[in-house]
Short mmCIF file of C-alpha atoms in Angstrom, two decimals:
data_model
loop_
_atom_site.label_atom_id
_atom_site.label_comp_id
_atom_site.label_asym_id
_atom_site.label_seq_id
_atom_site.Cartn_x
_atom_site.Cartn_y
_atom_site.Cartn_z
CA UNK A 1 100.84 100.01 70.83
CA UNK A 2 98.92 97.07 72.37
CA UNK A 3 99.31 93.65 70.79
CA UNK A 4 96.06 91.86 70.02
CA UNK A 5 95.75 88.10 69.76
CA UNK A 6 94.66 88.25 66.12
CA UNK A 7 97.40 90.65 65.00
CA UNK A 8 100.05 89.74 62.46
CA UNK A 9 102.80 90.22 65.06
CA UNK A 10 101.13 87.73 67.42
CA UNK A 11 100.73 85.17 64.62
CA UNK A 12 104.38 85.52 63.57
CA UNK A 13 105.58 85.32 67.17
CA UNK A 14 103.42 82.26 67.87
CA UNK A 15 104.62 80.53 64.71
CA UNK A 16 108.26 81.25 65.57
CA UNK A 17 107.95 80.10 69.18
CA UNK A 18 106.21 76.89 68.13
CA UNK A 19 109.08 76.04 65.76
CA UNK A 20 111.70 77.15 68.28
CA UNK A 21 110.06 75.31 71.20
CA UNK A 22 111.04 71.97 69.65
CA UNK A 23 114.70 72.85 70.28
CA UNK A 24 114.38 74.25 73.80
CA UNK A 25 112.22 71.65 75.49
CA UNK A 26 115.20 70.56 77.58
CA UNK A 27 115.42 73.93 79.29
CA UNK A 28 113.19 73.83 82.39
CA UNK A 29 112.94 77.62 82.75
CA UNK A 30 110.45 79.40 80.52
CA UNK A 31 110.28 83.19 80.76
CA UNK A 32 107.59 85.09 78.88
CA UNK A 33 108.65 88.62 77.85
CA UNK A 34 106.29 91.30 76.61
CA UNK A 35 106.39 95.06 76.29
CA UNK A 36 102.74 95.67 77.26
CA UNK A 37 99.97 93.16 77.84
CA UNK A 38 96.36 94.20 77.35
CA UNK A 39 93.67 91.63 78.09
CA UNK A 40 90.49 92.83 76.41
CA UNK A 41 86.94 92.81 77.73
CA UNK A 42 85.85 89.22 78.55
CA UNK A 43 89.15 87.87 77.11
CA UNK A 44 91.42 85.33 78.79
CA UNK A 45 95.20 85.06 78.71
CA UNK A 46 96.32 81.61 79.87
CA UNK A 47 99.93 80.89 80.83
CA UNK A 48 100.90 77.23 80.72
CA UNK A 49 102.45 75.38 83.61
CA UNK A 50 105.83 75.60 81.84
CA UNK A 51 105.92 79.39 82.27
CA UNK A 52 107.85 80.29 85.41
CA UNK A 53 108.16 84.05 84.93
CA UNK A 54 106.18 86.77 83.15
CA UNK A 55 107.95 90.07 82.40
CA UNK A 56 106.03 93.02 81.03
CA UNK A 57 106.08 96.78 81.15
CA UNK A 58 102.35 97.25 81.83
CA UNK A 59 99.59 94.69 82.29
CA UNK A 60 96.05 95.98 81.76
CA UNK A 61 93.03 93.74 82.33
CA UNK A 62 89.70 95.13 81.10
CA UNK A 63 86.30 94.37 82.60
CA UNK A 64 85.61 90.63 82.53
CA UNK A 65 89.16 89.84 81.39
CA UNK A 66 91.14 87.11 83.12
CA UNK A 67 94.79 86.17 83.56
CA UNK A 68 94.87 82.41 84.16
CA UNK A 69 98.02 80.74 85.47
CA UNK A 70 97.97 76.94 85.31
CA UNK A 71 101.10 76.40 87.40
CA UNK A 72 101.32 76.63 91.17
CA UNK A 73 103.74 79.57 91.10
CA UNK A 74 104.80 82.25 88.67
CA UNK A 75 106.92 85.35 89.16
CA UNK A 76 105.41 88.46 87.55
CA UNK A 77 107.65 91.47 86.97
CA UNK A 78 105.75 94.49 85.70
CA UNK A 79 105.89 98.25 86.15
CA UNK A 80 102.12 98.23 86.69
CA UNK A 81 99.18 95.86 86.79
CA UNK A 82 95.77 97.49 86.41
CA UNK A 83 92.36 95.90 86.18
CA UNK A 84 88.70 96.65 85.50
CA UNK A 85 89.42 99.37 82.95
CA UNK A 86 86.29 100.74 81.30
#
């Protein structure tokens, strides 16, 4: 089941990570873990410069969608990355 940005799970996860981030700011390695990532039509997923690695099962980017990485380097581990899905 894809996770949308306005879903309850995303809001809970964001709230938890914001509270937890206060305690882990001393750790220089940030790894983002997801089951599946689906970037909708004309949507943008931006990863901050603190993210060093993105792990996901499948990454799907629909028409007009963008994956923006603000750091110079990031390691992406995914079973598949597909784009321009109708």
